[in-house]
PDB file of C-alpha atoms in Angstrom:
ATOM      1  CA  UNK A  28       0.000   0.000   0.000  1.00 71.00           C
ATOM      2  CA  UNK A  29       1.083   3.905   0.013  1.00 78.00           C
ATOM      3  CA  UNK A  30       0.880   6.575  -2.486  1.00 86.00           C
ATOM      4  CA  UNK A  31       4.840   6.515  -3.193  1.00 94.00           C
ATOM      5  CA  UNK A  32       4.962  10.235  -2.920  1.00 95.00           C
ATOM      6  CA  UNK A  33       8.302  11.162  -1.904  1.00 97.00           C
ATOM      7  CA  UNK A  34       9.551   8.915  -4.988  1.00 98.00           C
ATOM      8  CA  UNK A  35       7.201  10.269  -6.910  1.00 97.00           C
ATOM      9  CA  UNK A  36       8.631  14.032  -5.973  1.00 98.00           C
ATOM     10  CA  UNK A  37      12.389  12.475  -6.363  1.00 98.00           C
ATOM     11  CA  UNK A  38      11.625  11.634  -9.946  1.00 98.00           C
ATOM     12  CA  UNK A  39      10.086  14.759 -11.102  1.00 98.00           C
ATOM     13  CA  UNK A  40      12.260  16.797  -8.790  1.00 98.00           C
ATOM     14  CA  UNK A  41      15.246  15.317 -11.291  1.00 98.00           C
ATOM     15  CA  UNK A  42      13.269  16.543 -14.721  1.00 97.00           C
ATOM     16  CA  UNK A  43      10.214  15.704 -16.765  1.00 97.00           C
ATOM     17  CA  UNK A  44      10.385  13.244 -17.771  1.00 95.00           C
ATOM     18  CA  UNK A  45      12.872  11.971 -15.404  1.00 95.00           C
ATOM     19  CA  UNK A  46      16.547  10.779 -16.357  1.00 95.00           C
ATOM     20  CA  UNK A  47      16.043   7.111 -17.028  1.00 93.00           C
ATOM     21  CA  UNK A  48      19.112   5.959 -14.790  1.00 95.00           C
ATOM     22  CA  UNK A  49      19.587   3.584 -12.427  1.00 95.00           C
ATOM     23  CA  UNK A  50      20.706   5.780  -9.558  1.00 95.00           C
ATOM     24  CA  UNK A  51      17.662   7.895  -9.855  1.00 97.00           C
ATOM     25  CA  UNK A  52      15.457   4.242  -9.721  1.00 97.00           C
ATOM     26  CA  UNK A  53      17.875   3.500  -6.759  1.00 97.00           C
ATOM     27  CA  UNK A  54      17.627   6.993  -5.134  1.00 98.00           C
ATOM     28  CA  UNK A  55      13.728   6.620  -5.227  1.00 98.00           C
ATOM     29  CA  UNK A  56      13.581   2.847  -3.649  1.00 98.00           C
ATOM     30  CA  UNK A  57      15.964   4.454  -1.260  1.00 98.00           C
ATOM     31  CA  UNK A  58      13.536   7.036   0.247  1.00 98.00           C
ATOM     32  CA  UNK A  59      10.576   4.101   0.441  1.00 98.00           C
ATOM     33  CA  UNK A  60      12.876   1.999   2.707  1.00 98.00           C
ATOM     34  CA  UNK A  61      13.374   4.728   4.441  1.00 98.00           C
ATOM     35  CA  UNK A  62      10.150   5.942   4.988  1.00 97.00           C
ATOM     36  CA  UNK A  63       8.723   2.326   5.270  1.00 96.00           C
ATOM     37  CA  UNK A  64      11.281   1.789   7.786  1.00 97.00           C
ATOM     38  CA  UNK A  65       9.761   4.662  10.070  1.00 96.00           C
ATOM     39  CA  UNK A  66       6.414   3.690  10.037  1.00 95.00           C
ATOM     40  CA  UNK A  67       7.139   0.280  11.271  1.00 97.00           C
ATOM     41  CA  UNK A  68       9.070   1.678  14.413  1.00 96.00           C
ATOM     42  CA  UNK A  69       6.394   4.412  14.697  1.00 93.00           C
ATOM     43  CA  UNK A  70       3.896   1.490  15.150  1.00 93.00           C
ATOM     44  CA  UNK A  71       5.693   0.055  17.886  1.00 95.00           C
ATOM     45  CA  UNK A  72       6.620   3.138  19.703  1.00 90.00           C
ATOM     46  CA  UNK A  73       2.862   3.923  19.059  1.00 85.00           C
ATOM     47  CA  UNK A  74       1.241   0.083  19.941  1.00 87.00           C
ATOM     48  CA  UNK A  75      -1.017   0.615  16.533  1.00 86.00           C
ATOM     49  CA  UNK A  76      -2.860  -2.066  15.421  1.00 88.00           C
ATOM     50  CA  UNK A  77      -3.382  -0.721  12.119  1.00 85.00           C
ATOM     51  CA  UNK A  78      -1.633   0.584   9.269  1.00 86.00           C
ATOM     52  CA  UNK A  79      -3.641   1.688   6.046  1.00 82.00           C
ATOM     53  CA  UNK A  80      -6.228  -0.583   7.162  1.00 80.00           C
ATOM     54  CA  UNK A  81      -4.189  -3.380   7.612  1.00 89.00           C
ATOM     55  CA  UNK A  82      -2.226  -5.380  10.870  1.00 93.00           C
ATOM     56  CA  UNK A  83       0.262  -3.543  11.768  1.00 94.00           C
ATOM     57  CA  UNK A  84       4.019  -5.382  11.576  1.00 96.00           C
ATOM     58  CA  UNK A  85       3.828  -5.339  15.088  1.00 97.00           C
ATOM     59  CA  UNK A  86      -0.058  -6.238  15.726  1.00 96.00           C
ATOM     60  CA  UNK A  87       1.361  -9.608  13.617  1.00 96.00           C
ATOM     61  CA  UNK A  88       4.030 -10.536  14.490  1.00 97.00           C
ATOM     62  CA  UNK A  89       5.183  -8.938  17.654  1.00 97.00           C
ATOM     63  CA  UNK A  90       7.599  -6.064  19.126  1.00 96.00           C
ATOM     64  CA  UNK A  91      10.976  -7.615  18.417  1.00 97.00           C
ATOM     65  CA  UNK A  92      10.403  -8.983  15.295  1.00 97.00           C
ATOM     66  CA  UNK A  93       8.789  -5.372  13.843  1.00 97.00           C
ATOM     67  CA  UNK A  94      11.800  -3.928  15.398  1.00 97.00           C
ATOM     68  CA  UNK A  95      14.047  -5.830  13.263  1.00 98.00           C
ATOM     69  CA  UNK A  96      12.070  -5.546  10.206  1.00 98.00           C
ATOM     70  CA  UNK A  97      12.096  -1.666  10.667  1.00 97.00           C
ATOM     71  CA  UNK A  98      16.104  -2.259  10.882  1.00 97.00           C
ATOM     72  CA  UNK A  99      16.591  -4.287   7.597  1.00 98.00           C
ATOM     73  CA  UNK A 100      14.436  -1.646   5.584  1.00 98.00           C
ATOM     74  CA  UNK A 101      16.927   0.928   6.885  1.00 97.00           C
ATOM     75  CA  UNK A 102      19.628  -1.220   6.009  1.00 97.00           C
ATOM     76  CA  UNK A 103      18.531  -1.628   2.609  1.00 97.00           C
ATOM     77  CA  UNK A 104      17.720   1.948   1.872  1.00 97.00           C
ATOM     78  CA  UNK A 105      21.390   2.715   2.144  1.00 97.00           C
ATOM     79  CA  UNK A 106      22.616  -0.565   0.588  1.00 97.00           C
ATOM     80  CA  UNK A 107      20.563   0.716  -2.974  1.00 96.00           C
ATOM     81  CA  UNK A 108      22.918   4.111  -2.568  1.00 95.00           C
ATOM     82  CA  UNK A 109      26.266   2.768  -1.629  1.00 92.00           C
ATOM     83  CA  UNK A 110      26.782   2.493  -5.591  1.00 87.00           C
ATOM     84  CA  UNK A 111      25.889   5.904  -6.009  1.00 86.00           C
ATOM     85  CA  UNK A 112      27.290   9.284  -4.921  1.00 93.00           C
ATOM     86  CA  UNK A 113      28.463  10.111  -1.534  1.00 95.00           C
ATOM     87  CA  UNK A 114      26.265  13.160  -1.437  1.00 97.00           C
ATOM     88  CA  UNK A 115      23.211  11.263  -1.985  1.00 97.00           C
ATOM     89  CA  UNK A 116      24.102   8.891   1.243  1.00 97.00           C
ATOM     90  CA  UNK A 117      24.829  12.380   2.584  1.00 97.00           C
ATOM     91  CA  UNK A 118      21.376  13.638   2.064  1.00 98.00           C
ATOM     92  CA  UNK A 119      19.506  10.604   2.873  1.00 98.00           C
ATOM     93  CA  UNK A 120      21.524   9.865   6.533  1.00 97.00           C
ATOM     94  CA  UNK A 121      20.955  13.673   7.552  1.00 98.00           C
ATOM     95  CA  UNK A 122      17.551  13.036   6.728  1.00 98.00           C
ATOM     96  CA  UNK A 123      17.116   9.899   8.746  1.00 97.00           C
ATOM     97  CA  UNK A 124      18.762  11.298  11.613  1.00 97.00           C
ATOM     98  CA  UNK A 125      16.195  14.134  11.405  1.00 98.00           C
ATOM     99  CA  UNK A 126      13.165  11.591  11.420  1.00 97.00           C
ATOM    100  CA  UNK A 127      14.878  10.121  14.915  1.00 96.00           C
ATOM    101  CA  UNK A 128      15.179  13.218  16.469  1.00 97.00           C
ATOM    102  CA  UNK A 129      11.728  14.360  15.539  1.00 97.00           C
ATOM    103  CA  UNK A 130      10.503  10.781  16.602  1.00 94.00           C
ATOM    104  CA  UNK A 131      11.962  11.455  19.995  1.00 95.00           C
ATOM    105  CA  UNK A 132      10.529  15.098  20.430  1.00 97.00           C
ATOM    106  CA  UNK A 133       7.516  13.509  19.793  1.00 95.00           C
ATOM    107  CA  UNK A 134       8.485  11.061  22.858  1.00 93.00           C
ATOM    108  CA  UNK A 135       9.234  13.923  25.009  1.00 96.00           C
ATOM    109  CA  UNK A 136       5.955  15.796  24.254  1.00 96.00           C
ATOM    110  CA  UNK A 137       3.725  13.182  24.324  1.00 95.00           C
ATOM    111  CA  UNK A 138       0.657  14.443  27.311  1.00 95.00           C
ATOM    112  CA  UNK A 139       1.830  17.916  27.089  1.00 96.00           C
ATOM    113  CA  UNK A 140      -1.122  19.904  26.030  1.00 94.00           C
ATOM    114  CA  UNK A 141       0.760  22.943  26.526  1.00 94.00           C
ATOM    115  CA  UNK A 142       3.155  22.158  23.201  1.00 95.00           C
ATOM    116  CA  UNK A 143       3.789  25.757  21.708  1.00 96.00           C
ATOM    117  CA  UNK A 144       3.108  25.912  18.098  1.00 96.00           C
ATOM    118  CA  UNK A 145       6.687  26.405  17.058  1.00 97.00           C
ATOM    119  CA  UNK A 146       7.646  23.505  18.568  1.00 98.00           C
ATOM    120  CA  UNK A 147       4.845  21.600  17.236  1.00 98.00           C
ATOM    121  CA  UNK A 148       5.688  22.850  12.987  1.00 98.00           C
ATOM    122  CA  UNK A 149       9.089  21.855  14.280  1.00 98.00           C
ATOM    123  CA  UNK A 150       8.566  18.749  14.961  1.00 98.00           C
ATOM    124  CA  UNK A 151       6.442  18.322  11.893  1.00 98.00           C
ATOM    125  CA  UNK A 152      10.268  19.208   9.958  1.00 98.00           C
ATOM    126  CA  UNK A 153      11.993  16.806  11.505  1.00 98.00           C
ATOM    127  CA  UNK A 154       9.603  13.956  11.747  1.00 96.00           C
ATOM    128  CA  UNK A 155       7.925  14.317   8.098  1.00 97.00           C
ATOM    129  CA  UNK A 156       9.359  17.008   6.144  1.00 98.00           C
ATOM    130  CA  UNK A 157      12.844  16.356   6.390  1.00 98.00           C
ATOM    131  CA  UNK A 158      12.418  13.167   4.113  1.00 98.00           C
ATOM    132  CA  UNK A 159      10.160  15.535   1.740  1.00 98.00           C
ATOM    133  CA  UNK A 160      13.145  17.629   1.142  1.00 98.00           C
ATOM    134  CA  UNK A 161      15.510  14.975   0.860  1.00 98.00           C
ATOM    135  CA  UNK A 162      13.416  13.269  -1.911  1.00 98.00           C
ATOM    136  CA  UNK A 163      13.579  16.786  -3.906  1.00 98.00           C
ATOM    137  CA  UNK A 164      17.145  16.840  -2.920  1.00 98.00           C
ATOM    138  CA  UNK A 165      18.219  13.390  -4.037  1.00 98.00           C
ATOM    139  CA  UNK A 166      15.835  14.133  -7.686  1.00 98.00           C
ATOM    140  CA  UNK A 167      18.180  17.286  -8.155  1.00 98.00           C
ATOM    141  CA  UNK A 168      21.373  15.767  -7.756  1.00 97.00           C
ATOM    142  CA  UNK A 169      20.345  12.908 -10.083  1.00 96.00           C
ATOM    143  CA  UNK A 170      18.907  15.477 -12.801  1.00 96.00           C
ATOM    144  CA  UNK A 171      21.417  18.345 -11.829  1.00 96.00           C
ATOM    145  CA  UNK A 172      19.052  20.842 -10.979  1.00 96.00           C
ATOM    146  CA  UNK A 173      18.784  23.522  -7.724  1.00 97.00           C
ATOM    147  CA  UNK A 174      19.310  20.918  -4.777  1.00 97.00           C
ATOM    148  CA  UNK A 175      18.499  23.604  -2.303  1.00 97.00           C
ATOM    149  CA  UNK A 176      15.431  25.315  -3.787  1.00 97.00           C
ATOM    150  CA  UNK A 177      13.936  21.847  -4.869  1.00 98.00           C
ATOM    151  CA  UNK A 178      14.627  20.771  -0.975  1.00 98.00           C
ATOM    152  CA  UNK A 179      13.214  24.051   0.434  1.00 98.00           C
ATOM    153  CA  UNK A 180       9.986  23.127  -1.927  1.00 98.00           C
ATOM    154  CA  UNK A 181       9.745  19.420  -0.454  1.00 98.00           C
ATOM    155  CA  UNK A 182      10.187  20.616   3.122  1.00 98.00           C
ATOM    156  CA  UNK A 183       7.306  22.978   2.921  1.00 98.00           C
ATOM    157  CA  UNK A 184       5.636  20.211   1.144  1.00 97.00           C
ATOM    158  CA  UNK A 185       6.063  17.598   3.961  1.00 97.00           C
ATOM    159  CA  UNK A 186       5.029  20.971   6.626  1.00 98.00           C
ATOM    160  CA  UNK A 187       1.822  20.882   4.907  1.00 97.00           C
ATOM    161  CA  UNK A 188       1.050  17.198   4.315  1.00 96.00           C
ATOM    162  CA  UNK A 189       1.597  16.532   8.136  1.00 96.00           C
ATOM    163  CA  UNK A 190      -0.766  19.039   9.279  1.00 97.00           C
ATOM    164  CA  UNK A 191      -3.592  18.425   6.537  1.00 95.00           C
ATOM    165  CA  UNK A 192      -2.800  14.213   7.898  1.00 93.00           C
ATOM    166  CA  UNK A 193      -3.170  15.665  11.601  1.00 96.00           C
ATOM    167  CA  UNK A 194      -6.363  17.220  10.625  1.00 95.00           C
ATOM    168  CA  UNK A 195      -7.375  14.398   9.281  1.00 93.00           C
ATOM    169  CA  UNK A 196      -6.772  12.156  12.160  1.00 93.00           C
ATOM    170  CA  UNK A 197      -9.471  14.396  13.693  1.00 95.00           C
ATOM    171  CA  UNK A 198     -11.930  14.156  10.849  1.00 93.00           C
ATOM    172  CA  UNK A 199     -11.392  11.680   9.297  1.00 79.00           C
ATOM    173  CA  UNK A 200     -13.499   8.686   9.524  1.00 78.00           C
ATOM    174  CA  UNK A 201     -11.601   4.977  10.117  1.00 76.00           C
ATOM    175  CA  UNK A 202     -12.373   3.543   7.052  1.00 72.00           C
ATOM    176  CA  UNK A 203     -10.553   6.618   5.113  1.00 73.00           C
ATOM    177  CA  UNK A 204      -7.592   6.684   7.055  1.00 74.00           C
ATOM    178  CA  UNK A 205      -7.005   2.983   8.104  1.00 73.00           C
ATOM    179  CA  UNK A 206      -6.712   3.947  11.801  1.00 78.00           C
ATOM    180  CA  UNK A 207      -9.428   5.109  14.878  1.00 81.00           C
ATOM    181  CA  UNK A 208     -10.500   7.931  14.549  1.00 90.00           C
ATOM    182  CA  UNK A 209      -8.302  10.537  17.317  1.00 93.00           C
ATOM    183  CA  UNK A 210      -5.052   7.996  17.021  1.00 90.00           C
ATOM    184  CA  UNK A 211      -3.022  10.748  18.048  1.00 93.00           C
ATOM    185  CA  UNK A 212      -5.114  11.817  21.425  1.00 94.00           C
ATOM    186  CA  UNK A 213      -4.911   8.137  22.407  1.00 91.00           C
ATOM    187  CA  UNK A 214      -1.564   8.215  22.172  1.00 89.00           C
ATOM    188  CA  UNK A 215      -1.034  11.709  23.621  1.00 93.00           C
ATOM    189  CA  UNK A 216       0.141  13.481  20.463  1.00 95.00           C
ATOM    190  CA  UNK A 217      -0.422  17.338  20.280  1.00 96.00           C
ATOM    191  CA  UNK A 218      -1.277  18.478  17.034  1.00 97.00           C
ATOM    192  CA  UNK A 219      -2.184  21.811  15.287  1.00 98.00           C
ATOM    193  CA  UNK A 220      -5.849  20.978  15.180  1.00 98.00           C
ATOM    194  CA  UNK A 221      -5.973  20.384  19.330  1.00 97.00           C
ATOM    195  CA  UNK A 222      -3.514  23.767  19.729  1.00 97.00           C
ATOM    196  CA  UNK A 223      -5.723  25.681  17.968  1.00 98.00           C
ATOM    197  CA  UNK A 224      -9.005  24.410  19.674  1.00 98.00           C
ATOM    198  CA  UNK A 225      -7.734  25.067  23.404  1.00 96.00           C
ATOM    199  CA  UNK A 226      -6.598  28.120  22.650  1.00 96.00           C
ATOM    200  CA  UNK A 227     -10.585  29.034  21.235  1.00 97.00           C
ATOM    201  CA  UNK A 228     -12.652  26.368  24.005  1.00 97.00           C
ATOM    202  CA  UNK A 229     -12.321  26.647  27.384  1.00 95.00           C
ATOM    203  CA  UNK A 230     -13.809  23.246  28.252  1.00 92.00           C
ATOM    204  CA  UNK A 231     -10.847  21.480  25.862  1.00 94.00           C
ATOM    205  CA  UNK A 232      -7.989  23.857  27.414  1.00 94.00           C
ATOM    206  CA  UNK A 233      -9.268  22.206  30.690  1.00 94.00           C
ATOM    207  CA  UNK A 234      -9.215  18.226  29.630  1.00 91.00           C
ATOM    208  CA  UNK A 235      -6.321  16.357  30.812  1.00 92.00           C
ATOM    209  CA  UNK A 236      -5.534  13.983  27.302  1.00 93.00           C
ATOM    210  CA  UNK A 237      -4.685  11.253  29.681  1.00 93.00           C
ATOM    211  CA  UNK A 238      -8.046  10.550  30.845  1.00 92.00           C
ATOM    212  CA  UNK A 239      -8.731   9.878  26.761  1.00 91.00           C
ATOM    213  CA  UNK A 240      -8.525   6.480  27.413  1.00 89.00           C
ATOM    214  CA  UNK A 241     -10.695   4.793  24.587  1.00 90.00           C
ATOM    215  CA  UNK A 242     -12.256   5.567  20.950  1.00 90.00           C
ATOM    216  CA  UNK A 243     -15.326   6.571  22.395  1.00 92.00           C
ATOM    217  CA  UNK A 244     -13.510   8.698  24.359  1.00 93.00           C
ATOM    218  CA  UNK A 245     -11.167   9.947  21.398  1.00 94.00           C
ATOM    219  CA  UNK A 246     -14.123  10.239  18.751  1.00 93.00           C
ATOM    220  CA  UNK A 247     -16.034  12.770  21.664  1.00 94.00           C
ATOM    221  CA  UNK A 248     -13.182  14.982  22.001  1.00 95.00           C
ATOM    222  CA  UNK A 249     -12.558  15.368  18.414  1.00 96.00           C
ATOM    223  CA  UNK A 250     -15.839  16.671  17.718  1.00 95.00           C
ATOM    224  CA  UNK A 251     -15.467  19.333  19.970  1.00 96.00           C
ATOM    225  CA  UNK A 252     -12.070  19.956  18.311  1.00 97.00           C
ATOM    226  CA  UNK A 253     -14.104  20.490  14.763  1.00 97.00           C
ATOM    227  CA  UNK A 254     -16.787  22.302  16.782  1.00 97.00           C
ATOM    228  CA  UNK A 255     -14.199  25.107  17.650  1.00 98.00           C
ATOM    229  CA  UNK A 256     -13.196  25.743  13.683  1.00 97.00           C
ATOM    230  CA  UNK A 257      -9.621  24.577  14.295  1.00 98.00           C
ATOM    231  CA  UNK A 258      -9.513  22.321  11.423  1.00 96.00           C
ATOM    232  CA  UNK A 259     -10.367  24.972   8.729  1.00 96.00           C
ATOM    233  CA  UNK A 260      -7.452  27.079  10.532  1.00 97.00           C
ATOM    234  CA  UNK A 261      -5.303  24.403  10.532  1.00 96.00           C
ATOM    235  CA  UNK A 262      -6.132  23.313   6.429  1.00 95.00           C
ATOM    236  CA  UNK A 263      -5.372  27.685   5.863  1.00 95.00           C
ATOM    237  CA  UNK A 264      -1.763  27.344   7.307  1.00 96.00           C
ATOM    238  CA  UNK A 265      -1.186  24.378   5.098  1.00 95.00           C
ATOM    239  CA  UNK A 266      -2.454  25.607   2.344  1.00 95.00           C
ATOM    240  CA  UNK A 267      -0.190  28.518   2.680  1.00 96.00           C
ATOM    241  CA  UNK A 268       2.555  26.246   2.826  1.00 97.00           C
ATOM    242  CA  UNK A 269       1.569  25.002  -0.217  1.00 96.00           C
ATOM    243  CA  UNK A 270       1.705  28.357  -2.320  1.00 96.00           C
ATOM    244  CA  UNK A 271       5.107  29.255  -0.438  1.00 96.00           C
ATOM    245  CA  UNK A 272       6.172  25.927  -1.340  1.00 97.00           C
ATOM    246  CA  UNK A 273       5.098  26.659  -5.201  1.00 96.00           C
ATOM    247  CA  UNK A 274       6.390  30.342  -5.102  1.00 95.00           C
ATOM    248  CA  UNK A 275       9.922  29.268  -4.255  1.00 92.00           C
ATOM    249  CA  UNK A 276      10.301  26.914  -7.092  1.00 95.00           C
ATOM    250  CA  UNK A 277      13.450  28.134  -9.340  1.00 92.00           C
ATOM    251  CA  UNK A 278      13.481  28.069 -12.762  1.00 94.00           C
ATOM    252  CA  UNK A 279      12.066  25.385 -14.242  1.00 96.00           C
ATOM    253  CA  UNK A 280      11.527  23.716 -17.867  1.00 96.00           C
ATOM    254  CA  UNK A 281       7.202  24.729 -17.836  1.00 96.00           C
ATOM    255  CA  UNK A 282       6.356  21.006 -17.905  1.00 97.00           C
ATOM    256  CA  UNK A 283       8.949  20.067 -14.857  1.00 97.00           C
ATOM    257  CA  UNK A 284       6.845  22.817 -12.869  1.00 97.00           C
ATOM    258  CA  UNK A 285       3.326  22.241 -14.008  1.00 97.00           C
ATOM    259  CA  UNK A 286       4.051  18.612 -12.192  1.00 97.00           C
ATOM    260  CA  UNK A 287       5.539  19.434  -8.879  1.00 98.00           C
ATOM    261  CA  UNK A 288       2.771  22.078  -8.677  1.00 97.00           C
ATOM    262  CA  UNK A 289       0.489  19.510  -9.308  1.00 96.00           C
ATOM    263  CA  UNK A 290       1.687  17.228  -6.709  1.00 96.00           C
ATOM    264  CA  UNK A 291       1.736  20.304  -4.075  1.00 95.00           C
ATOM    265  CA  UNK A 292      -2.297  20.655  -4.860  1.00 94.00           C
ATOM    266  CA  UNK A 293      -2.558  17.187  -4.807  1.00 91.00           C
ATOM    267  CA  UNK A 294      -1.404  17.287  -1.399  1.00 88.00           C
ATOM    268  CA  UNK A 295      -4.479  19.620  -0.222  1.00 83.00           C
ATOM    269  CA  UNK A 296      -7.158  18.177  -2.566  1.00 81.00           C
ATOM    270  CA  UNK A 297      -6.768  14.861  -0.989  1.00 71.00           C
ATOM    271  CA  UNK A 298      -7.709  16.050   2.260  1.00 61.00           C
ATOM    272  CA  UNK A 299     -10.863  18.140   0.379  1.00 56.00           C
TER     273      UNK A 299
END
């Protein structure tokens, strides 16, 4: 399952149509480990049972096994660049090590309802958008385009799909997303969509996220959160992302840009 968009931004972030090399096939398979690799540890760190709609790795087949499966993807991801160039494996371990620290400032927030909104987008950089950019990163060095305005574009890229996905762990109903609806209160994740709500509802800014103990529970508070208006707030900042993220594109051959700006809307119209 997946949508394969960060390979699908590596490809076009290298030209239109892409170089047909085997270090841009490579650099894309690359940044899928990766990625697949985090949200198999995310699911144990997390105890989900489901993963687009499916058993989690470690619903099946247990903690230490989905532990070591989450290993070998990493493992893999680098093995397809070790042929390639040494920037690449640059990008692509800076950007890993960016996913673990945003995994563990996740860790350290988790219950604090008090999270300050520049620590949440923050968070949001390391843990998601940080692989965005170094998708658009690794398509520029294959194609030999602007590494750093192509990774500037996936980083505000990743901003905005993480807090559209946040918003839609909050409206979104189970069948859409593959997970209960309020995942991230039952695991004591503060996102944008909660921030904003305490800061408008008295009766949320009061509610202790620890006593959220069950979907019921979850599915109740979450309506109150879309009661408040937070989500359209929350789906404005992203969508401002997006046109920053479009504005900054260099120069571009017209079709090479009429696709990444594609993808960017396609970003926000699948949470429409």
């Amino acid at each position: 399952g997946g949508k394969r968009l960060r390979p699908l931004l590596l490809c076009l972030a290298a030209g239109v149509p892409p170089p047909e090399t085997e270090g841009l096939v490579r650099a894309a398979v690359a940044v899928e480990l990766v990625h697949g690799a985090t949200l198999v540890h995310d699911d144990v760190l997390d105890g989900s049972p489901l993963r687009r709609g499916h058993p989690t790795v470690v619903a099946a087949a247990g903690r230490r096994l989905a532990t070591a499966t989450g290993d070998l993807l990493f493992s893999r991801a680098f093995a397809e660049l070790a042929g390639g160039s040494l920037q690449s494996v640059r990008v692509l371990s800076w950007a890993s090590s960016e996913l673990a620290a945003g995994e563990l400032m996740q860790r350290h927030d988790a219950w604090n309802v008090n999270v300050e909104l520049e620590r949440y987008l923050e968070r949001c950089r390391l843990k998601t958008a940080a692989l965005f950019r170094a998708a658009c990163e690794l398509g520029a060095i294959e194609g030999g385009g602007e590494v750093g305005a192509l990774g500037l574009f996936g980083e505000q890229i990743g901003l905005a799909f993480q807090i559209l996905d946040d918003v839609l762990d909050v409206a979104g109903p189970p069948e859409r997303t593959g997970k209960p609806q309020g995942a991230d209160l039952l695991d004591g994740t503060v996102t944008l969509p909660l921030i904003i709500a305490r800061a408008r509802d008295p009766e949320l800014a009061r509610i202790d996220i620890r006593a959220v103990t069950g979907v019921d529970d979850a599915r109740q508070i979450c309506q109150l959160i879309a009661a408040t208006g937070a989500l359209a707030e929350a789906k404005v900042q992203a969508l401002e992302l997006v046109a920053g993220a479009k504005a900054m594109l260099p120069s571009l051959p017209d079709r090479q840009r009429a696709a990444l700006e594609l993808v960017a809307d396609g970003v926000v119209q699948r949470y429409s």
